[in-house]
Short mmCIF file of C-alpha atoms and ligand atoms in Angstrom, two decimals:
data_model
loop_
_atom_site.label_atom_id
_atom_site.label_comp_id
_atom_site.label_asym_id
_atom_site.label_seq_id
_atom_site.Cartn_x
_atom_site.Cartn_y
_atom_site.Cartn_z
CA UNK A 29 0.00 0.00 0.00
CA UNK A 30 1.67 3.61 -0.40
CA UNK A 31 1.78 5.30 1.94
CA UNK A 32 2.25 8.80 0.84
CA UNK A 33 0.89 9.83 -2.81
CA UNK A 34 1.84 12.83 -4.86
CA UNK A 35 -0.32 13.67 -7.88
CA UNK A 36 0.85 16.19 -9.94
CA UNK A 37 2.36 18.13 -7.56
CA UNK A 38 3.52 22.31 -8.65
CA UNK A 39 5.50 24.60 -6.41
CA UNK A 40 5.98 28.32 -7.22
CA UNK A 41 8.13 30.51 -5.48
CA UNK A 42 7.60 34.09 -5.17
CA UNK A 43 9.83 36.53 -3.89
CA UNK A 44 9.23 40.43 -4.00
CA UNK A 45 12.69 42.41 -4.91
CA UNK A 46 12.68 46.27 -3.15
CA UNK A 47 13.60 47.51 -6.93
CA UNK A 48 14.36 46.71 -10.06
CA UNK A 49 12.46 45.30 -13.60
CA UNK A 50 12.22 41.89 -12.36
CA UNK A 51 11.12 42.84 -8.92
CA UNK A 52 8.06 40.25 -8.98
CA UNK A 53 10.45 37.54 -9.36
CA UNK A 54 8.74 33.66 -9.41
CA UNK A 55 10.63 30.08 -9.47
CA UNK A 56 8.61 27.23 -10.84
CA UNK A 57 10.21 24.60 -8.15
CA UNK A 58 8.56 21.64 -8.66
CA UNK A 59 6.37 21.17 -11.78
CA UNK A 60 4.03 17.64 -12.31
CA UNK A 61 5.57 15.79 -9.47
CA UNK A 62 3.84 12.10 -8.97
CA UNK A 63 5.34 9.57 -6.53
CA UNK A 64 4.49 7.08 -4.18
CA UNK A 65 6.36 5.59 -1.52
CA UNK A 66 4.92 2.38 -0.42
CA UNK A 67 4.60 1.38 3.42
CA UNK A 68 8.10 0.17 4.61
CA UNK A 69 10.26 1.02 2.33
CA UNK A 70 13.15 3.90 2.05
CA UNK A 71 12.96 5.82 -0.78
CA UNK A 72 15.68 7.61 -2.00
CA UNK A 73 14.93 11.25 -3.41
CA UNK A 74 18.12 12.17 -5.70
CA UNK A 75 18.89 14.94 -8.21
CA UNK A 76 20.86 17.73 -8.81
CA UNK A 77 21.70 20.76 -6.35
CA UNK A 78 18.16 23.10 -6.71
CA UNK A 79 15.84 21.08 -8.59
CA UNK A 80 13.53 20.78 -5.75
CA UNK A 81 14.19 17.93 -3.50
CA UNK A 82 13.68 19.84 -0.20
CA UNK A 83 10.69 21.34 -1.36
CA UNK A 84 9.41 17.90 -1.74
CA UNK A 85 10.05 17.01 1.66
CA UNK A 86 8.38 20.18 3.08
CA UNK A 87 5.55 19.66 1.10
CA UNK A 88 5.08 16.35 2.95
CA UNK A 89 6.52 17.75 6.29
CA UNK A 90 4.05 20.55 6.18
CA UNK A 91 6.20 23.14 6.09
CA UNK A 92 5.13 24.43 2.96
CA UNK A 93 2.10 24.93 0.60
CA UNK A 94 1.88 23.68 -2.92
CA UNK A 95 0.37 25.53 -5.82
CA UNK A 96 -1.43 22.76 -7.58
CA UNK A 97 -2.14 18.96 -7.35
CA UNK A 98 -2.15 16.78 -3.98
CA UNK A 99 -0.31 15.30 -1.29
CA UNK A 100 -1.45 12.46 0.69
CA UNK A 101 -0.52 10.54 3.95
CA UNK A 102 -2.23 7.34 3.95
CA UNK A 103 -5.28 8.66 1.89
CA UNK A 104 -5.35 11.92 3.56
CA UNK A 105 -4.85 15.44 2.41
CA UNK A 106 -1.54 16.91 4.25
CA UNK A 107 -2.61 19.89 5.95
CA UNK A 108 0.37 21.32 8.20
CA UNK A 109 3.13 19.90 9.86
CA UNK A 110 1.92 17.13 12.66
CA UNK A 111 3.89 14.49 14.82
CA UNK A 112 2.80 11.50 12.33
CA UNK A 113 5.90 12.80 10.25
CA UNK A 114 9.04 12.66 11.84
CA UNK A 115 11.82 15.92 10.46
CA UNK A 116 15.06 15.27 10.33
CA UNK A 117 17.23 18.04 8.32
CA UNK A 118 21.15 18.35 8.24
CA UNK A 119 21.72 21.00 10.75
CA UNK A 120 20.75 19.21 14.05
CA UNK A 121 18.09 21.47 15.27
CA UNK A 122 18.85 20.18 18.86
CA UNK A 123 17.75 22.69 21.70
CA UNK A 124 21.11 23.29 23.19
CA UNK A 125 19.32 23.41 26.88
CA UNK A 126 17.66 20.41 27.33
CA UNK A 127 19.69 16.99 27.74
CA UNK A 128 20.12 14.39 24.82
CA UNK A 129 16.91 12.56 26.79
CA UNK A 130 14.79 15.54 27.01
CA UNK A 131 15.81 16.92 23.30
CA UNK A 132 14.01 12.97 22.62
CA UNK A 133 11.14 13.27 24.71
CA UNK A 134 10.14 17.00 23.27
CA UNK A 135 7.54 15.75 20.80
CA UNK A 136 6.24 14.15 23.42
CA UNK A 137 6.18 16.53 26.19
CA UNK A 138 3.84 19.03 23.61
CA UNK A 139 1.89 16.04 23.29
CA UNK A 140 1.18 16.45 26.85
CA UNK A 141 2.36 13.28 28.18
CA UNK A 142 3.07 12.71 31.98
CA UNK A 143 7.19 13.06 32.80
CA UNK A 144 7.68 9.34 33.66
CA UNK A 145 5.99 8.13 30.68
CA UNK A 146 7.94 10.54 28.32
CA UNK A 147 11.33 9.29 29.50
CA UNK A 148 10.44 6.19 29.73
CA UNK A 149 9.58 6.00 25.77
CA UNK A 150 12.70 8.73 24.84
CA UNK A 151 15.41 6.43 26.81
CA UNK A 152 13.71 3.75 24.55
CA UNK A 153 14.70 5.92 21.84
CA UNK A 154 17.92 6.93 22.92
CA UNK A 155 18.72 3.27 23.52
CA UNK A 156 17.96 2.12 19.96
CA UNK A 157 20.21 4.86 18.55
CA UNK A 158 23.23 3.61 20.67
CA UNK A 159 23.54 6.96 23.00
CA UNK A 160 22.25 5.06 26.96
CA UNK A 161 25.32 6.21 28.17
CA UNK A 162 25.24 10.05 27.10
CA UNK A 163 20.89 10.66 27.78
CA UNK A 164 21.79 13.12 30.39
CA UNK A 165 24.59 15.03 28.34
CA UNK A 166 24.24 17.65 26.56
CA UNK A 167 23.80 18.44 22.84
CA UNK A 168 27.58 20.98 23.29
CA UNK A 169 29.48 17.42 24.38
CA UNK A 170 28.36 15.53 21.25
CA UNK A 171 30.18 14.61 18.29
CA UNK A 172 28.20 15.64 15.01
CA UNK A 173 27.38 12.44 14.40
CA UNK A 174 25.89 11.63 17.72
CA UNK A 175 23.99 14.70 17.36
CA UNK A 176 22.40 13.55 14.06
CA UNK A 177 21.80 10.54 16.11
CA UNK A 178 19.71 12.56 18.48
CA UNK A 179 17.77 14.45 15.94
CA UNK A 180 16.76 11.00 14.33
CA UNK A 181 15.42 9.39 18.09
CA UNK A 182 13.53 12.29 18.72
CA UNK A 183 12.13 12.18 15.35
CA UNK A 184 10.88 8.44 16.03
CA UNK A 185 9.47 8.90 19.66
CA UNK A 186 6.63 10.20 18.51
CA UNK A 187 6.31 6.91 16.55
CA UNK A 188 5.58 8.85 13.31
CA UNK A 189 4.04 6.90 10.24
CA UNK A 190 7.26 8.26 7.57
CA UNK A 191 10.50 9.78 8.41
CA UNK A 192 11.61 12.13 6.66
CA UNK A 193 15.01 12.47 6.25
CA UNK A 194 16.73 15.85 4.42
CA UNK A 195 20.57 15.45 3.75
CA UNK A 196 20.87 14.49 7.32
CA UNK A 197 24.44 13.11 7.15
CA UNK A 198 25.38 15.98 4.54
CA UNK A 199 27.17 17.95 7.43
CA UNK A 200 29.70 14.99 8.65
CA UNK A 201 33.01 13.57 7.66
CA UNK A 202 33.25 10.16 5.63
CA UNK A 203 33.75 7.64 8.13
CA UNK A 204 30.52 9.09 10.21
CA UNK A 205 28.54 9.18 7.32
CA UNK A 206 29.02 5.70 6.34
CA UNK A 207 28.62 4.41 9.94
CA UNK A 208 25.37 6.16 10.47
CA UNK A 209 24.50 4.81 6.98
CA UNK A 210 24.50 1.67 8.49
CA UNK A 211 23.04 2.64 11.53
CA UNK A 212 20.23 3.98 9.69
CA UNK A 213 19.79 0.99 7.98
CA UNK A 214 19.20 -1.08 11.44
CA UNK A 215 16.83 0.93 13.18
CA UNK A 216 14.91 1.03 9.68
CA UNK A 217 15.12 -3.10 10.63
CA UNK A 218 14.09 -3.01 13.92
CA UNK A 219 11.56 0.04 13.71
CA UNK A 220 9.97 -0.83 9.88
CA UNK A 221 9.65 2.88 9.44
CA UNK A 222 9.07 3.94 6.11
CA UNK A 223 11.53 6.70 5.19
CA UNK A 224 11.91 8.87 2.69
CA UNK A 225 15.70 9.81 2.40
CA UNK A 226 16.70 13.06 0.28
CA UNK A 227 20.66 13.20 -0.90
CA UNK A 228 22.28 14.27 -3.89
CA UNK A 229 24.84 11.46 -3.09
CA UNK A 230 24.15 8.34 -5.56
CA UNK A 231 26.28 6.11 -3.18
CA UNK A 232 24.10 6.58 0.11
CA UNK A 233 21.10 6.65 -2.19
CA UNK A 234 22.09 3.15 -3.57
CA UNK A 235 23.44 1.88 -0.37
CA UNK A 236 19.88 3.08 1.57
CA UNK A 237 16.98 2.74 -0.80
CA UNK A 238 15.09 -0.03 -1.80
CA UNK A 239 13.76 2.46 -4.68
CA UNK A 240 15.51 5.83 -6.07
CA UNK A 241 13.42 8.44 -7.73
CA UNK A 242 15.62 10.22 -10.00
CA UNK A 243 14.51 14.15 -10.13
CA UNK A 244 15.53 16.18 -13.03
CA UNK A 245 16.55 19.32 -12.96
CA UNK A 246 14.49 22.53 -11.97
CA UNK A 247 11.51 22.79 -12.03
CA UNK A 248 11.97 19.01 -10.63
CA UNK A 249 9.92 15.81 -11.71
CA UNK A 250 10.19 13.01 -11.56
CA UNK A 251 12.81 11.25 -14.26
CA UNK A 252 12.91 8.04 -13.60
CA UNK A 253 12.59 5.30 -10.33
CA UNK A 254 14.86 2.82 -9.90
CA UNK A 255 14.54 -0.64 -7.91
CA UNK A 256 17.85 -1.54 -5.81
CA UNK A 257 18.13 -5.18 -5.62
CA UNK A 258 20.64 -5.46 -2.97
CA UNK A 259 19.88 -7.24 -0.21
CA UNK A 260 17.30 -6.46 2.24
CA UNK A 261 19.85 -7.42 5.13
CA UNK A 262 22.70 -4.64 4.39
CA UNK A 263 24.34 -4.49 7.64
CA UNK A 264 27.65 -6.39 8.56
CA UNK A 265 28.31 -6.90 4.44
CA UNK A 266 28.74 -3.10 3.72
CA UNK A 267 31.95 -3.25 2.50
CA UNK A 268 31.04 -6.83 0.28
CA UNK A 269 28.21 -4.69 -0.68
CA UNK A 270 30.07 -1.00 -1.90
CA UNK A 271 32.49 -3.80 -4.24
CA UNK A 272 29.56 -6.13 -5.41
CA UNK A 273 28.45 -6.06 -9.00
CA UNK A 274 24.55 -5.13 -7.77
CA UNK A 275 25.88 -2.01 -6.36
CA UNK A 276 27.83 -0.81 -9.33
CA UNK A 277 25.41 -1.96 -11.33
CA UNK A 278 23.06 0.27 -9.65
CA UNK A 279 24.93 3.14 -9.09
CA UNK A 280 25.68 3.32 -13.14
CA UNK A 281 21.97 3.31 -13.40
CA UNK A 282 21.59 5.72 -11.61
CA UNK A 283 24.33 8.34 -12.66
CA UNK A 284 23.26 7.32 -16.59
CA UNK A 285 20.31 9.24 -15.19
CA UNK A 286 21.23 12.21 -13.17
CA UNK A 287 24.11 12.72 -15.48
CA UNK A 288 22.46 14.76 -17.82
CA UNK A 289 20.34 16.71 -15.64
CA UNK A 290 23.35 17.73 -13.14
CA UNK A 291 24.75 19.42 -16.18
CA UNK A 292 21.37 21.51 -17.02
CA UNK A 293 21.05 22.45 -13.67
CA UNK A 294 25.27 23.54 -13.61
CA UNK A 295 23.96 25.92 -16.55
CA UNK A 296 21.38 27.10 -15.27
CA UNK A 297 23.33 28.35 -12.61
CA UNK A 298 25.39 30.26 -15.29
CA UNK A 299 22.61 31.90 -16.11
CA UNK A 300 21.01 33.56 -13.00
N1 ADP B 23 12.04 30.10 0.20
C1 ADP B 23 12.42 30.17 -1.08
N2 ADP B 23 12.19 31.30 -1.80
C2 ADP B 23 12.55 31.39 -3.08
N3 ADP B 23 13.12 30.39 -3.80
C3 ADP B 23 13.39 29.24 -3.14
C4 ADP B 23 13.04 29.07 -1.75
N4 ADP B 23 13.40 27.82 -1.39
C5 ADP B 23 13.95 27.25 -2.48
N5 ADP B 23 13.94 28.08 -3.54
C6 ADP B 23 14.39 27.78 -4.90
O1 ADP B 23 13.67 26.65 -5.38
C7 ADP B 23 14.53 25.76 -6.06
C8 ADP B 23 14.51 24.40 -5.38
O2 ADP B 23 15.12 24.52 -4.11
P1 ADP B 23 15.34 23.27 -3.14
O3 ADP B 23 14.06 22.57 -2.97
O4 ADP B 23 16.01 23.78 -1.91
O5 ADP B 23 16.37 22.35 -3.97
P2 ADP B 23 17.29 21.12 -3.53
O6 ADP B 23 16.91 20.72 -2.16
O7 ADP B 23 17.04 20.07 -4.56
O8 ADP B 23 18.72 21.60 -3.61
C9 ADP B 23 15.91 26.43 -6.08
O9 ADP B 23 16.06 27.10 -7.29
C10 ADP B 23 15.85 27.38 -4.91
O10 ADP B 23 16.69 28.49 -5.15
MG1 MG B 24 18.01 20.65 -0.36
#
């Protein structure tokens, strides 16, 4: 069953200059946009710097309106942000007051839930993201990738019915990426969240995803979707995996398609 379903999806930006001839400025964003992402999977959102992908995700987070065609989370209309999406972005977002355990149990303290029961369910959450020792730290005393670790517990306390994830490991070195890469990949097996997982890398999107929907570039749609057939079971063969012929395999599909639309959007740049 999918979970979420776009249908033709258009985004419009409109920004007001002070002066100028162009001072009524508009950028179509997202033009004809249909995708599904089916219940328990991760799908991969890829394409090229500016063709849209984050305006996807806030479409779905709530965050912001679209100018034509629908959005729906298990056959409802979205209509503002709510706590049956989780948010993770690539800046943490952590309140740099409240421990790692309360920073967790904030969705569910606005949800008005008694303190005992709230940190009983975010040391849960803390637990499955491998941080029990550091709950009562703070966010100051944590590595970036612990603190991206954070963000995506408190995202799933509130036991949302899609994370969403935007570039979240864009902001750390190699080695953290990759490990939380993996990371991401168990909790996905021991939660069965569906995600949906923007990057413009094609390695983490091949490595992640069990489907990749290739945007073009601006105004985004949707080029082409892609089924990875790795295995299911990722974790503990990552490096097997990164060498195997599925993976390379995949990842040339995938760049055959972005290819050509990194180099539209690269002029397009040119020409703003
Ligand atoms: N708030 C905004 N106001 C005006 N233009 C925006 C705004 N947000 C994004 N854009 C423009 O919309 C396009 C898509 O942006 P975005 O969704 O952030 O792309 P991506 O995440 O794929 O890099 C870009 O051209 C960007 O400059
Ligand atoms: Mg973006």
């Amino acid at each position: 069953m999918s979970l979420i379903r776009a249908d033709g999806v258009r985004k419009v930006y409109r920004c007001k200059k002070r002066q100028g001839p162009n001072r009524h400025h508009e950028t179509l964003a997202l033009e004809d946009v249909n995708l599904e992402i089916q219940e328990g999977e991760i799908l991969a959102l890829v394409g090229p710097s500016g063709c849209g992908k984050s305006t996807f995700l806030d479409i779905v987070a709530g965050l912001a309106e679209l100018d034509a065609g629908t959005v729906q989370l298990g056959g409802k209309p979205i209509d503002g942000p709510g706590l049956d999406r989780g948010v993770v972005f690539q800046g943490y977002a952590l309140f740099p007051w409240r421990t790692v355990l309360d920073n967790v149990a904030f969705g569910l303290e606005t949800q008005g839930m008694d303190r005992n029961q709230r940190e009983e369910i975010a040391s849960r959450y803390v637990d499955l993201v491998g941080l029990s020792k550091f709950a009562d730290r703070y966010p100051h005393e944590l590595s970036g990738g612990m603190r991206q670790r954070v963000a995506i517990a408190r995202a799933l306390a509130a036991d949302p019915m899609i994370l969403l994830m935007d570039e979240p490991f864009g902001a750390l070195d190699a080695q953290t990426r990759e490990r939380l890469q993996f990371e991401l990949l168990r909790i996905k097996q021991e939660t069965g969240k569906t995600i949906l997982f923007v990057t413009h890398s094609i390695d983490e999107a091949v490595m992640l995803a069990d489907r990749i929907a290739i945007m073009t570039s601006r105004p985004g749609t949707i080029k082409a979707i892609i089924d990875v057939k790795l295995p299911r079971e990722r974790k503990g063969a990552e490096s097997f995996l990164r060498s195997s012929g599925m993976f390379l395999q995949a990842r040339e599909q995938v760049w055959h398609s972005l290819k050509h639309e990194i180099e539209k959007a690269a002029e397009l740049e040119y020409m703003i």
